[in-house]
Amino acid sequence: MSANGSGIGASVKRKEDTRFLTGRGRYTDDINLPGQLYGYILRSPVAHANIGGIDTSAAAAAPGVHAIFTGSDMEGVGGIPTGWLIHSKDGSPMVEPAHPALALGKVRYVGDCVAIVVAETREQAKEAANLVDVDYRDLPAVASIEAAEANGAAQVFDEAPGNVCYDWEVGDRAATDAAFENAAHVVSIDVVNNRLVPNAIEPRAAIANFDPATSEYTLYTTSQNPHLVRLLLGAFVLGLPEHKLRIVAPDVGGGFGSKIPHYAEEAILTWTAGRLGRPVKWTCERIDAFKSDTHGRDHISTAKLALDADGKFLGLHVTTKANLGAYLSTFATCVPTYLYGILFAGPYTTPAVYCEVKSFFTNTVPVDALRGAGRPEATYLLERLVDKAAHELGMDRVEIRRKNFVREFPYQTPVALQYDQGDYDATLDLALDASDWAGFEARRAESAARGKLRGIGISTFIEACGIAPSAVVGSLGARAGLYESGSVRVHPTGSVSVFTGTHSHGQGHETTFAQIVSDMLGVDFDAVDVVHGDSAKIPFGMGTYGSRSLAVGGTAIYLAVEKVIEKGRKIAAHLLEASVEDIEFENGSFTVAGTDRSKSLGEVALTAYVPHNYPEGLEPGLEETAFYDPLNFTFPAGTHVAEVEVDPETGEVEVVAVTGADDVGRIINPMIVDGQLHGGLAHGIGQALLEECLYQDDGQLQTGSYLDYTMPRAADLPSFSINHNTTLCTHNPLGVKGVGEVGSIGVPPAVINAVIDALRPLGVNDMAMPATSQRVWQAIQQAQG
């Protein structure tokens, strides 16, 4: 138990917030190295073109310019790799075209890296870049899935006929077809999952340095997983021994998945620093972030649900077309496949599920993970379809869900996953009570009296996170292990340093990990320091994404602490002249069972480092490392209820209430968990009502700044009602599941279902995301003729 009541379960204020709120955070752009130069990336202004030539002479003569490099200079450098090999239905591997860091002979999207200009100042580099003369010879572009699959469409890559990367499937098609043949009812739906721009508050940045004395490179970068960047950049792009490349991800201002991938700019900067022998710094401007940070979502789907006469689900068939953009980003290929198709069982007992996904290259920014990464897309499609089924069958929306819930665990789904634990009825009941579902009609009448249309929507969902285990995902095409590491060092005076392979960029790891260690070792919370982000300091780890940090990284730390305690028991047994089996550890003390003889952790730690009286055969020191490779995914689940008011005169939608009832496993810090849920709900409401990334037919980004891309603001959000029902994960010792993506998964379908519920009296039975005022108003006008 923690020495000061700040252990597991306590709402401890975040350690890291003091430096952030006082302006002492250290982000990549805050870092400056002696003698550094500044790089500016020249990007393609066109979506698809051959490069006839590049004239850099005028730019090279501009004030302050040190060098200009183009694709021909980096021609011998490896391309940017992707991290997951997907196989098509016929067993053939996906099409995996080369992705040069700097465009070589052709550009494939607006924002493609064409050249780097290096100068004494950022302004000089940017001004000189305007003098680089590139001969773009325009080619036809395909800027959407529909355009990419059209007959005679322009080809993004010659080796990808029809612009198809892969045609994938999961589930039993024959069993699913048979379910439809025996169905009393079949309900179908067509949905588009709108493309989004991540928009982390901190733009990407990097500063690279080369030390000629040691031939070592150091790259400071805004990354969610520094070791993965080191592996890809060092081994596959630059051909460097890993020990010659250090990656440092300092404080990072949000990521939402967009800072998972290894980006071309990281390779360009590191290579350039080596060529020039001086540090080179680059910071992305927001307008360039819109056209260079990976985008998210962008699916077109059709789904059919087979039901018996009583409303029991018999089968589900999903057909999806996914946009991958112009190149394969690091985890792009697994998002619409293994993070999507295997979620279609949801919390339901549907006995037969089949999902097929065809992915396309387009002349747009590459698409990768975005908060939830496949899980929001699957949940949105499933929960919209379930609501439609209830309407068409004349069933209650709540009861059709309840009728089909999984209740016996473990539960093997028809799409690979096995749920270990859950209580979906409990979260549903909690949400219904907290949202006053039963009293809704009175609120609807009150809104009607003011000329407003009120609707209520529901979503029951499950998420798979903590991606695992490595052997399984490896057999499915993952090119990296998905374990995590943790090291715990008890210093001679009893303070503790924790080294983790995960990375914190807003999640509060420095607090929650310290709470776990403080609780287990019985040391003061403030005596625990958490170190992350520097590949030279931390053990090899796989970073932060997919709500894996606590379930995987936290468990690795837990196991390392157990090793520390076990070694401490041996030292204490020697000091107390007792057998190891008789030593108990609790509240920071090693005690001989049944006696009052004990030694504190501090005393044992000092003995470990000053081994004057030490057991033979035991190494000095008190530091242990553990790696944890999970046996299964974890499965957070919940019910979200959204309530909206619609102005029929303007189409404006106001979210007046959102209630979440979530099961995220054991909660380490309730305040941090609620904060993560608030952020996820805001993110999901943004997708449902406001955000949409649009391209023109020629591949020009139409929503390329905040003038055209709407982000949710505080005024767009209600006060959230956050509620918890806890079942413990059965296969990690902490019993934790994950929370960072829950809000963005569950709330979008709840909001859209609420909008449809509000508009249904006017004859509107469908609504696409985002439900902007214009889109809602147009739907009302069309329904009224």
mmCIF file of N, CA, C and O in Angstrom, residues 82-84 223-233 236 242 247 249 257 259-262 330-331 334 369 466-471 473-474 477-487 499-505 507 509 513 531-535 538-554 556-557 625-630:
data_model
loop_
_atom_site.group_PDB
_atom_site.id
_atom_site.type_symbol
_atom_site.label_atom_id
_atom_site.label_comp_id
_atom_site.label_asym_id
_atom_site.label_seq_id
_atom_site.Cartn_x
_atom_site.Cartn_y
_atom_site.Cartn_z
ATOM 1 N N THR A 82 6.402 -0.206 -44.148
ATOM 2 C CA THR A 82 5.142 -0.380 -43.429
ATOM 3 C C THR A 82 5.263 -1.576 -42.493
ATOM 4 O O THR A 82 6.074 -2.473 -42.712
ATOM 5 N N GLY A 83 4.438 -1.582 -41.426
ATOM 6 C CA GLY A 83 4.666 -2.524 -40.339
ATOM 7 C C GLY A 83 3.793 -3.757 -40.329
ATOM 8 O O GLY A 83 3.887 -4.561 -39.398
ATOM 9 N N TRP A 84 2.913 -3.952 -41.330
ATOM 10 C CA TRP A 84 1.995 -5.096 -41.260
ATOM 11 C C TRP A 84 1.698 -5.587 -42.671
ATOM 12 O O TRP A 84 1.211 -4.830 -43.508
ATOM 13 N N SER A 223 7.253 11.600 -31.315
ATOM 14 C CA SER A 223 6.846 10.226 -31.613
ATOM 15 C C SER A 223 6.156 9.581 -30.430
ATOM 16 O O SER A 223 6.476 9.857 -29.276
ATOM 17 N N GLN A 224 5.214 8.691 -30.731
ATOM 18 C CA GLN A 224 4.551 7.890 -29.708
ATOM 19 C C GLN A 224 5.324 6.616 -29.398
ATOM 20 O O GLN A 224 5.008 5.931 -28.419
ATOM 21 N N ASN A 225 6.312 6.258 -30.234
ATOM 22 C CA ASN A 225 7.060 5.017 -29.992
ATOM 23 C C ASN A 225 8.494 5.140 -30.512
ATOM 24 O O ASN A 225 8.805 4.714 -31.621
ATOM 25 N N PRO A 226 9.377 5.698 -29.681
ATOM 26 C CA PRO A 226 10.750 5.972 -30.135
ATOM 27 C C PRO A 226 11.528 4.736 -30.573
ATOM 28 O O PRO A 226 12.304 4.808 -31.528
ATOM 29 N N HIS A 227 11.345 3.604 -29.894
ATOM 30 C CA HIS A 227 12.118 2.420 -30.287
ATOM 31 C C HIS A 227 11.696 1.905 -31.661
ATOM 32 O O HIS A 227 12.532 1.410 -32.432
ATOM 33 N N LEU A 228 10.418 1.999 -31.979
ATOM 34 C CA LEU A 228 9.972 1.563 -33.301
ATOM 35 C C LEU A 228 10.558 2.461 -34.381
ATOM 36 O O LEU A 228 10.976 1.982 -35.445
ATOM 37 N N VAL A 229 10.603 3.762 -34.123
ATOM 38 C CA VAL A 229 11.234 4.682 -35.072
ATOM 39 C C VAL A 229 12.701 4.320 -35.249
ATOM 40 O O VAL A 229 13.229 4.308 -36.371
ATOM 41 N N ARG A 230 13.374 4.017 -34.152
ATOM 42 C CA ARG A 230 14.790 3.649 -34.260
ATOM 43 C C ARG A 230 14.963 2.386 -35.092
ATOM 44 O O ARG A 230 15.866 2.301 -35.940
ATOM 45 N N LEU A 231 14.100 1.408 -34.876
ATOM 46 C CA LEU A 231 14.195 0.160 -35.631
ATOM 47 C C LEU A 231 13.973 0.403 -37.123
ATOM 48 O O LEU A 231 14.764 -0.045 -37.963
ATOM 49 N N LEU A 232 12.902 1.120 -37.468
ATOM 50 C CA LEU A 232 12.577 1.324 -38.883
ATOM 51 C C LEU A 232 13.571 2.254 -39.555
ATOM 52 O O LEU A 232 14.056 1.981 -40.658
ATOM 53 N N LEU A 233 13.868 3.384 -38.898
ATOM 54 C CA LEU A 233 14.766 4.367 -39.493
ATOM 55 C C LEU A 233 16.183 3.837 -39.603
ATOM 56 O O LEU A 233 16.842 3.985 -40.642
ATOM 57 N N PHE A 236 16.056 -0.159 -41.627
ATOM 58 C CA PHE A 236 15.412 -0.307 -42.928
ATOM 59 C C PHE A 236 15.587 0.889 -43.856
ATOM 60 O O PHE A 236 15.495 0.753 -45.070
ATOM 61 N N GLU A 242 21.705 -0.240 -34.829
ATOM 62 C CA GLU A 242 20.797 0.435 -33.896
ATOM 63 C C GLU A 242 21.535 1.179 -32.795
ATOM 64 O O GLU A 242 21.062 2.222 -32.319
ATOM 65 N N ILE A 247 17.053 7.716 -30.404
ATOM 66 C CA ILE A 247 15.803 8.433 -30.638
ATOM 67 C C ILE A 247 15.311 8.968 -29.306
ATOM 68 O O ILE A 247 15.203 8.219 -28.319
ATOM 69 N N ALA A 249 12.093 11.040 -27.752
ATOM 70 C CA ALA A 249 10.775 11.671 -27.852
ATOM 71 C C ALA A 249 10.521 12.347 -26.513
ATOM 72 O O ALA A 249 10.130 11.690 -25.548
ATOM 73 N N GLY A 257 -2.704 8.865 -32.461
ATOM 74 C CA GLY A 257 -2.335 7.917 -33.506
ATOM 75 C C GLY A 257 -1.488 8.523 -34.607
ATOM 76 O O GLY A 257 -0.747 7.812 -35.285
ATOM 77 N N LYS A 259 1.111 10.236 -34.436
ATOM 78 C CA LYS A 259 2.542 10.234 -34.148
ATOM 79 C C LYS A 259 3.063 8.832 -33.884
ATOM 80 O O LYS A 259 4.152 8.657 -33.343
ATOM 81 N N ILE A 260 2.263 7.821 -34.292
ATOM 82 C CA ILE A 260 2.760 6.446 -34.306
ATOM 83 C C ILE A 260 3.717 6.223 -35.471
ATOM 84 O O ILE A 260 4.792 5.645 -35.294
ATOM 85 N N PRO A 261 3.361 6.629 -36.687
ATOM 86 C CA PRO A 261 4.169 6.215 -37.845
ATOM 87 C C PRO A 261 5.571 6.793 -37.832
ATOM 88 O O PRO A 261 5.844 7.833 -37.231
ATOM 89 N N HIS A 262 6.452 6.094 -38.521
ATOM 90 C CA HIS A 262 7.749 6.659 -38.881
ATOM 91 C C HIS A 262 7.533 7.485 -40.144
ATOM 92 O O HIS A 262 7.076 6.979 -41.166
ATOM 93 N N THR A 330 2.835 3.313 -41.466
ATOM 94 C CA THR A 330 3.371 2.240 -40.636
ATOM 95 C C THR A 330 2.339 1.173 -40.283
ATOM 96 O O THR A 330 2.574 -0.021 -40.425
ATOM 97 N N PHE A 331 1.172 1.586 -39.787
ATOM 98 C CA PHE A 331 0.143 0.620 -39.398
ATOM 99 C C PHE A 331 -1.117 0.745 -40.248
ATOM 100 O O PHE A 331 -2.183 0.251 -39.866
ATOM 101 N N CYS A 334 -3.235 -2.597 -41.211
ATOM 102 C CA CYS A 334 -3.944 -3.415 -40.218
ATOM 103 C C CYS A 334 -5.162 -2.713 -39.651
ATOM 104 O O CYS A 334 -6.034 -3.353 -39.059
ATOM 105 N N ALA A 369 -3.611 5.088 -38.196
ATOM 106 C CA ALA A 369 -4.420 5.017 -36.982
ATOM 107 C C ALA A 369 -4.848 6.406 -36.533
ATOM 108 O O ALA A 369 -4.077 7.364 -36.597
ATOM 109 N N GLY A 466 -4.757 -3.281 -26.265
ATOM 110 C CA GLY A 466 -3.607 -4.003 -25.734
ATOM 111 C C GLY A 466 -3.169 -5.090 -26.703
ATOM 112 O O GLY A 466 -2.977 -6.249 -26.327
ATOM 113 N N ILE A 467 -3.026 -4.724 -27.969
ATOM 114 C CA ILE A 467 -2.844 -5.670 -29.078
ATOM 115 C C ILE A 467 -1.865 -6.785 -28.709
ATOM 116 O O ILE A 467 -0.747 -6.529 -28.285
ATOM 117 N N ALA A 468 -2.290 -8.010 -28.899
ATOM 118 C CA ALA A 468 -1.484 -9.139 -28.453
ATOM 119 C C ALA A 468 -2.100 -10.440 -28.939
ATOM 120 O O ALA A 468 -3.199 -10.430 -29.466
ATOM 121 N N PRO A 469 -1.438 -11.582 -28.721
ATOM 122 C CA PRO A 469 -0.018 -11.688 -28.348
ATOM 123 C C PRO A 469 0.880 -11.646 -29.580
ATOM 124 O O PRO A 469 0.422 -11.800 -30.706
ATOM 125 N N SER A 470 2.171 -11.487 -29.357
ATOM 126 C CA SER A 470 3.101 -11.293 -30.476
ATOM 127 C C SER A 470 3.086 -12.457 -31.451
ATOM 128 O O SER A 470 3.137 -12.266 -32.668
ATOM 129 N N ALA A 471 3.036 -13.680 -30.935
ATOM 130 C CA ALA A 471 3.070 -14.840 -31.828
ATOM 131 C C ALA A 471 1.849 -14.873 -32.743
ATOM 132 O O ALA A 471 1.950 -15.213 -33.925
ATOM 133 N N VAL A 473 -0.195 -12.187 -33.622
ATOM 134 C CA VAL A 473 -0.199 -11.098 -34.599
ATOM 135 C C VAL A 473 0.923 -11.275 -35.611
ATOM 136 O O VAL A 473 0.800 -10.860 -36.769
ATOM 137 N N GLY A 474 2.015 -11.902 -35.188
ATOM 138 C CA GLY A 474 3.081 -12.190 -36.146
ATOM 139 C C GLY A 474 2.613 -13.118 -37.244
ATOM 140 O O GLY A 474 2.946 -12.935 -38.419
ATOM 141 N N GLY A 477 0.746 -11.214 -39.879
ATOM 142 C CA GLY A 477 1.443 -10.254 -40.716
ATOM 143 C C GLY A 477 2.152 -9.131 -40.000
ATOM 144 O O GLY A 477 2.838 -8.331 -40.652
ATOM 145 N N ALA A 478 2.034 -9.037 -38.667
ATOM 146 C CA ALA A 478 2.734 -7.979 -37.940
ATOM 147 C C ALA A 478 4.233 -8.180 -38.051
ATOM 148 O O ALA A 478 4.729 -9.297 -37.887
ATOM 149 N N ARG A 479 4.946 -7.111 -38.310
ATOM 150 C CA ARG A 479 6.389 -7.186 -38.505
ATOM 151 C C ARG A 479 7.174 -6.740 -37.272
ATOM 152 O O ARG A 479 8.365 -6.452 -37.354
ATOM 153 N N ALA A 480 6.500 -6.658 -36.146
ATOM 154 C CA ALA A 480 7.160 -6.310 -34.891
ATOM 155 C C ALA A 480 6.443 -7.027 -33.767
ATOM 156 O O ALA A 480 5.264 -7.357 -33.876
ATOM 157 N N GLY A 481 7.180 -7.284 -32.682
ATOM 158 C CA GLY A 481 6.546 -7.820 -31.496
ATOM 159 C C GLY A 481 5.677 -6.765 -30.843
ATOM 160 O O GLY A 481 5.901 -5.561 -31.014
ATOM 161 N N LEU A 482 4.693 -7.193 -30.088
ATOM 162 C CA LEU A 482 3.782 -6.232 -29.463
ATOM 163 C C LEU A 482 3.766 -6.400 -27.943
ATOM 164 O O LEU A 482 2.768 -6.149 -27.286
ATOM 165 N N TYR A 483 4.899 -6.818 -27.405
ATOM 166 C CA TYR A 483 5.108 -6.903 -25.974
ATOM 167 C C TYR A 483 5.440 -5.509 -25.429
ATOM 168 O O TYR A 483 5.475 -4.527 -26.162
ATOM 169 N N GLU A 484 5.720 -5.439 -24.151
ATOM 170 C CA GLU A 484 6.220 -4.188 -23.572
ATOM 171 C C GLU A 484 7.212 -4.503 -22.469
ATOM 172 O O GLU A 484 7.249 -5.626 -21.957
ATOM 173 N N SER A 485 8.025 -3.507 -22.140
ATOM 174 C CA SER A 485 9.099 -3.692 -21.175
ATOM 175 C C SER A 485 8.993 -2.669 -20.053
ATOM 176 O O SER A 485 8.422 -1.589 -20.220
ATOM 177 N N GLY A 486 9.566 -3.039 -18.909
ATOM 178 C CA GLY A 486 9.649 -2.111 -17.788
ATOM 179 C C GLY A 486 10.825 -2.472 -16.904
ATOM 180 O O GLY A 486 11.094 -3.650 -16.671
ATOM 181 N N SER A 487 11.532 -1.452 -16.449
ATOM 182 C CA SER A 487 12.631 -1.662 -15.504
ATOM 183 C C SER A 487 12.354 -0.833 -14.263
ATOM 184 O O SER A 487 11.889 0.309 -14.353
ATOM 185 N N PHE A 499 11.637 2.771 -15.602
ATOM 186 C CA PHE A 499 11.965 2.985 -17.008
ATOM 187 C C PHE A 499 10.980 2.170 -17.844
ATOM 188 O O PHE A 499 10.890 0.951 -17.701
ATOM 189 N N THR A 500 10.241 2.841 -18.708
ATOM 190 C CA THR A 500 9.189 2.160 -19.462
ATOM 191 C C THR A 500 9.357 2.353 -20.959
ATOM 192 O O THR A 500 9.759 3.426 -21.416
ATOM 193 N N GLY A 501 9.023 1.309 -21.697
ATOM 194 C CA GLY A 501 9.081 1.381 -23.159
ATOM 195 C C GLY A 501 7.888 2.063 -23.778
ATOM 196 O O GLY A 501 7.878 2.341 -24.969
ATOM 197 N N THR A 502 6.841 2.339 -22.967
ATOM 198 C CA THR A 502 5.708 3.099 -23.487
ATOM 199 C C THR A 502 6.068 4.576 -23.493
ATOM 200 O O THR A 502 7.103 4.985 -22.963
ATOM 201 N N HIS A 503 5.205 5.386 -24.084
ATOM 202 C CA HIS A 503 5.471 6.821 -24.159
ATOM 203 C C HIS A 503 4.223 7.587 -23.755
ATOM 204 O O HIS A 503 3.110 7.238 -24.142
ATOM 205 N N SER A 504 4.412 8.633 -22.966
ATOM 206 C CA SER A 504 3.289 9.449 -22.518
ATOM 207 C C SER A 504 3.216 10.733 -23.337
ATOM 208 O O SER A 504 4.200 11.467 -23.452
ATOM 209 N N HIS A 505 2.062 10.988 -23.916
ATOM 210 C CA HIS A 505 1.844 12.249 -24.638
ATOM 211 C C HIS A 505 0.458 12.791 -24.307
ATOM 212 O O HIS A 505 -0.311 13.165 -25.189
ATOM 213 N N GLN A 507 -1.387 11.105 -21.545
ATOM 214 C CA GLN A 507 -2.127 10.077 -20.812
ATOM 215 C C GLN A 507 -1.885 10.088 -19.306
ATOM 216 O O GLN A 507 -2.642 9.485 -18.563
ATOM 217 N N HIS A 509 1.113 8.963 -17.731
ATOM 218 C CA HIS A 509 1.871 7.788 -17.310
ATOM 219 C C HIS A 509 2.767 8.065 -16.104
ATOM 220 O O HIS A 509 2.968 7.198 -15.252
ATOM 221 N N PHE A 513 1.822 5.189 -13.425
ATOM 222 C CA PHE A 513 2.867 4.197 -13.201
ATOM 223 C C PHE A 513 3.488 4.378 -11.817
ATOM 224 O O PHE A 513 3.814 3.403 -11.132
ATOM 225 N N VAL A 531 10.656 7.343 -16.184
ATOM 226 C CA VAL A 531 11.492 7.773 -17.304
ATOM 227 C C VAL A 531 10.985 7.095 -18.571
ATOM 228 O O VAL A 531 10.771 5.885 -18.606
ATOM 229 N N HIS A 532 10.782 7.882 -19.629
ATOM 230 C CA HIS A 532 10.305 7.317 -20.889
ATOM 231 C C HIS A 532 10.807 8.183 -22.040
ATOM 232 O O HIS A 532 11.264 9.311 -21.837
ATOM 233 N N GLY A 533 10.729 7.633 -23.240
ATOM 234 C CA GLY A 533 10.945 8.439 -24.438
ATOM 235 C C GLY A 533 12.351 8.498 -24.983
ATOM 236 O O GLY A 533 12.545 9.011 -26.094
ATOM 237 N N ASP A 534 13.352 8.014 -24.266
ATOM 238 C CA ASP A 534 14.746 8.116 -24.717
ATOM 239 C C ASP A 534 15.284 6.707 -24.912
ATOM 240 O O ASP A 534 15.468 5.964 -23.949
ATOM 241 N N SER A 535 15.565 6.350 -26.152
ATOM 242 C CA SER A 535 16.004 4.980 -26.434
ATOM 243 C C SER A 535 17.339 4.651 -25.784
ATOM 244 O O SER A 535 17.689 3.478 -25.647
ATOM 245 N N ILE A 538 15.876 3.795 -21.816
ATOM 246 C CA ILE A 538 14.798 2.859 -21.497
ATOM 247 C C ILE A 538 15.021 1.521 -22.181
ATOM 248 O O ILE A 538 15.710 1.433 -23.197
ATOM 249 N N PRO A 539 14.444 0.457 -21.641
ATOM 250 C CA PRO A 539 14.531 -0.842 -22.328
ATOM 251 C C PRO A 539 13.707 -0.806 -23.612
ATOM 252 O O PRO A 539 12.802 0.021 -23.769
ATOM 253 N N PHE A 540 14.015 -1.721 -24.526
ATOM 254 C CA PHE A 540 13.325 -1.750 -25.810
ATOM 255 C C PHE A 540 11.833 -1.994 -25.586
ATOM 256 O O PHE A 540 11.427 -2.955 -24.936
ATOM 257 N N GLY A 541 11.029 -1.100 -26.116
ATOM 258 C CA GLY A 541 9.581 -1.222 -25.966
ATOM 259 C C GLY A 541 8.884 -0.792 -27.238
ATOM 260 O O GLY A 541 9.491 -0.248 -28.155
ATOM 261 N N MET A 542 7.563 -1.000 -27.265
ATOM 262 C CA MET A 542 6.814 -0.787 -28.500
ATOM 263 C C MET A 542 5.954 0.469 -28.484
ATOM 264 O O MET A 542 5.152 0.693 -29.378
ATOM 265 N N GLY A 543 6.091 1.306 -27.442
ATOM 266 C CA GLY A 543 5.442 2.590 -27.475
ATOM 267 C C GLY A 543 3.990 2.565 -27.038
ATOM 268 O O GLY A 543 3.512 1.611 -26.423
ATOM 269 N N THR A 544 3.302 3.639 -27.380
ATOM 270 C CA THR A 544 1.944 3.860 -26.887
ATOM 271 C C THR A 544 0.971 4.037 -28.044
ATOM 272 O O THR A 544 1.126 4.935 -28.861
ATOM 273 N N TYR A 545 -0.020 3.174 -28.075
ATOM 274 C CA TYR A 545 -1.116 3.239 -29.040
ATOM 275 C C TYR A 545 -2.100 2.137 -28.662
ATOM 276 O O TYR A 545 -1.784 1.233 -27.881
ATOM 277 N N GLY A 546 -3.291 2.203 -29.190
ATOM 278 C CA GLY A 546 -4.243 1.120 -28.976
ATOM 279 C C GLY A 546 -4.589 0.875 -27.517
ATOM 280 O O GLY A 546 -4.881 -0.254 -27.141
ATOM 281 N N SER A 547 -4.545 1.935 -26.685
ATOM 282 C CA SER A 547 -4.887 1.805 -25.258
ATOM 283 C C SER A 547 -4.118 0.662 -24.609
ATOM 284 O O SER A 547 -4.653 -0.088 -23.788
ATOM 285 N N ARG A 548 -2.825 0.541 -24.942
ATOM 286 C CA ARG A 548 -2.024 -0.581 -24.468
ATOM 287 C C ARG A 548 -1.125 -0.226 -23.290
ATOM 288 O O ARG A 548 -0.546 -1.115 -22.661
ATOM 289 N N SER A 549 -0.979 1.053 -22.977
ATOM 290 C CA SER A 549 0.076 1.466 -22.052
ATOM 291 C C SER A 549 -0.058 0.820 -20.682
ATOM 292 O O SER A 549 0.914 0.313 -20.119
ATOM 293 N N LEU A 550 -1.250 0.855 -20.108
ATOM 294 C CA LEU A 550 -1.426 0.300 -18.777
ATOM 295 C C LEU A 550 -1.526 -1.216 -18.814
ATOM 296 O O LEU A 550 -0.894 -1.916 -18.014
ATOM 297 N N ALA A 551 -2.339 -1.739 -19.749
ATOM 298 C CA ALA A 551 -2.553 -3.188 -19.793
ATOM 299 C C ALA A 551 -1.275 -3.946 -20.126
ATOM 300 O O ALA A 551 -1.043 -5.043 -19.616
ATOM 301 N N VAL A 552 -0.432 -3.373 -20.966
ATOM 302 C CA VAL A 552 0.793 -4.056 -21.379
ATOM 303 C C VAL A 552 2.010 -3.447 -20.680
ATOM 304 O O VAL A 552 2.774 -4.139 -20.007
ATOM 305 N N GLY A 553 2.186 -2.122 -20.828
ATOM 306 C CA GLY A 553 3.328 -1.472 -20.181
ATOM 307 C C GLY A 553 3.232 -1.481 -18.673
ATOM 308 O O GLY A 553 4.227 -1.725 -17.969
ATOM 309 N N GLY A 554 2.036 -1.218 -18.141
ATOM 310 C CA GLY A 554 1.858 -1.244 -16.696
ATOM 311 C C GLY A 554 2.088 -2.621 -16.109
ATOM 312 O O GLY A 554 2.639 -2.760 -15.008
ATOM 313 N N ALA A 556 4.126 -4.889 -17.375
ATOM 314 C CA ALA A 556 5.575 -5.122 -17.377
ATOM 315 C C ALA A 556 6.215 -4.495 -16.141
ATOM 316 O O ALA A 556 7.093 -5.091 -15.500
ATOM 317 N N ILE A 557 5.781 -3.293 -15.788
ATOM 318 C CA ILE A 557 6.300 -2.634 -14.585
ATOM 319 C C ILE A 557 5.908 -3.424 -13.337
ATOM 320 O O ILE A 557 6.728 -3.632 -12.429
ATOM 321 N N THR A 625 14.251 -5.955 -14.550
ATOM 322 C CA THR A 625 13.563 -5.668 -15.818
ATOM 323 C C THR A 625 12.621 -6.818 -16.141
ATOM 324 O O THR A 625 12.941 -7.987 -15.890
ATOM 325 N N ALA A 626 11.478 -6.470 -16.688
ATOM 326 C CA ALA A 626 10.515 -7.496 -17.114
ATOM 327 C C ALA A 626 9.947 -7.125 -18.470
ATOM 328 O O ALA A 626 9.760 -5.944 -18.782
ATOM 329 N N PHE A 627 9.694 -8.142 -19.258
ATOM 330 C CA PHE A 627 8.991 -7.980 -20.529
ATOM 331 C C PHE A 627 7.655 -8.705 -20.404
ATOM 332 O O PHE A 627 7.593 -9.805 -19.858
ATOM 333 N N TYR A 628 6.620 -8.096 -20.928
ATOM 334 C CA TYR A 628 5.298 -8.713 -20.842
ATOM 335 C C TYR A 628 4.688 -8.802 -22.234
ATOM 336 O O TYR A 628 4.529 -7.800 -22.923
ATOM 337 N N ASP A 629 4.381 -10.023 -22.628
ATOM 338 C CA ASP A 629 3.713 -10.276 -23.905
ATOM 339 C C ASP A 629 2.331 -10.836 -23.575
ATOM 340 O O ASP A 629 2.206 -11.966 -23.104
ATOM 341 N N PRO A 630 1.268 -10.072 -23.774
ATOM 342 C CA PRO A 630 -0.059 -10.489 -23.308
ATOM 343 C C PRO A 630 -0.543 -11.779 -23.952
ATOM 344 O O PRO A 630 -0.171 -12.118 -25.074
#
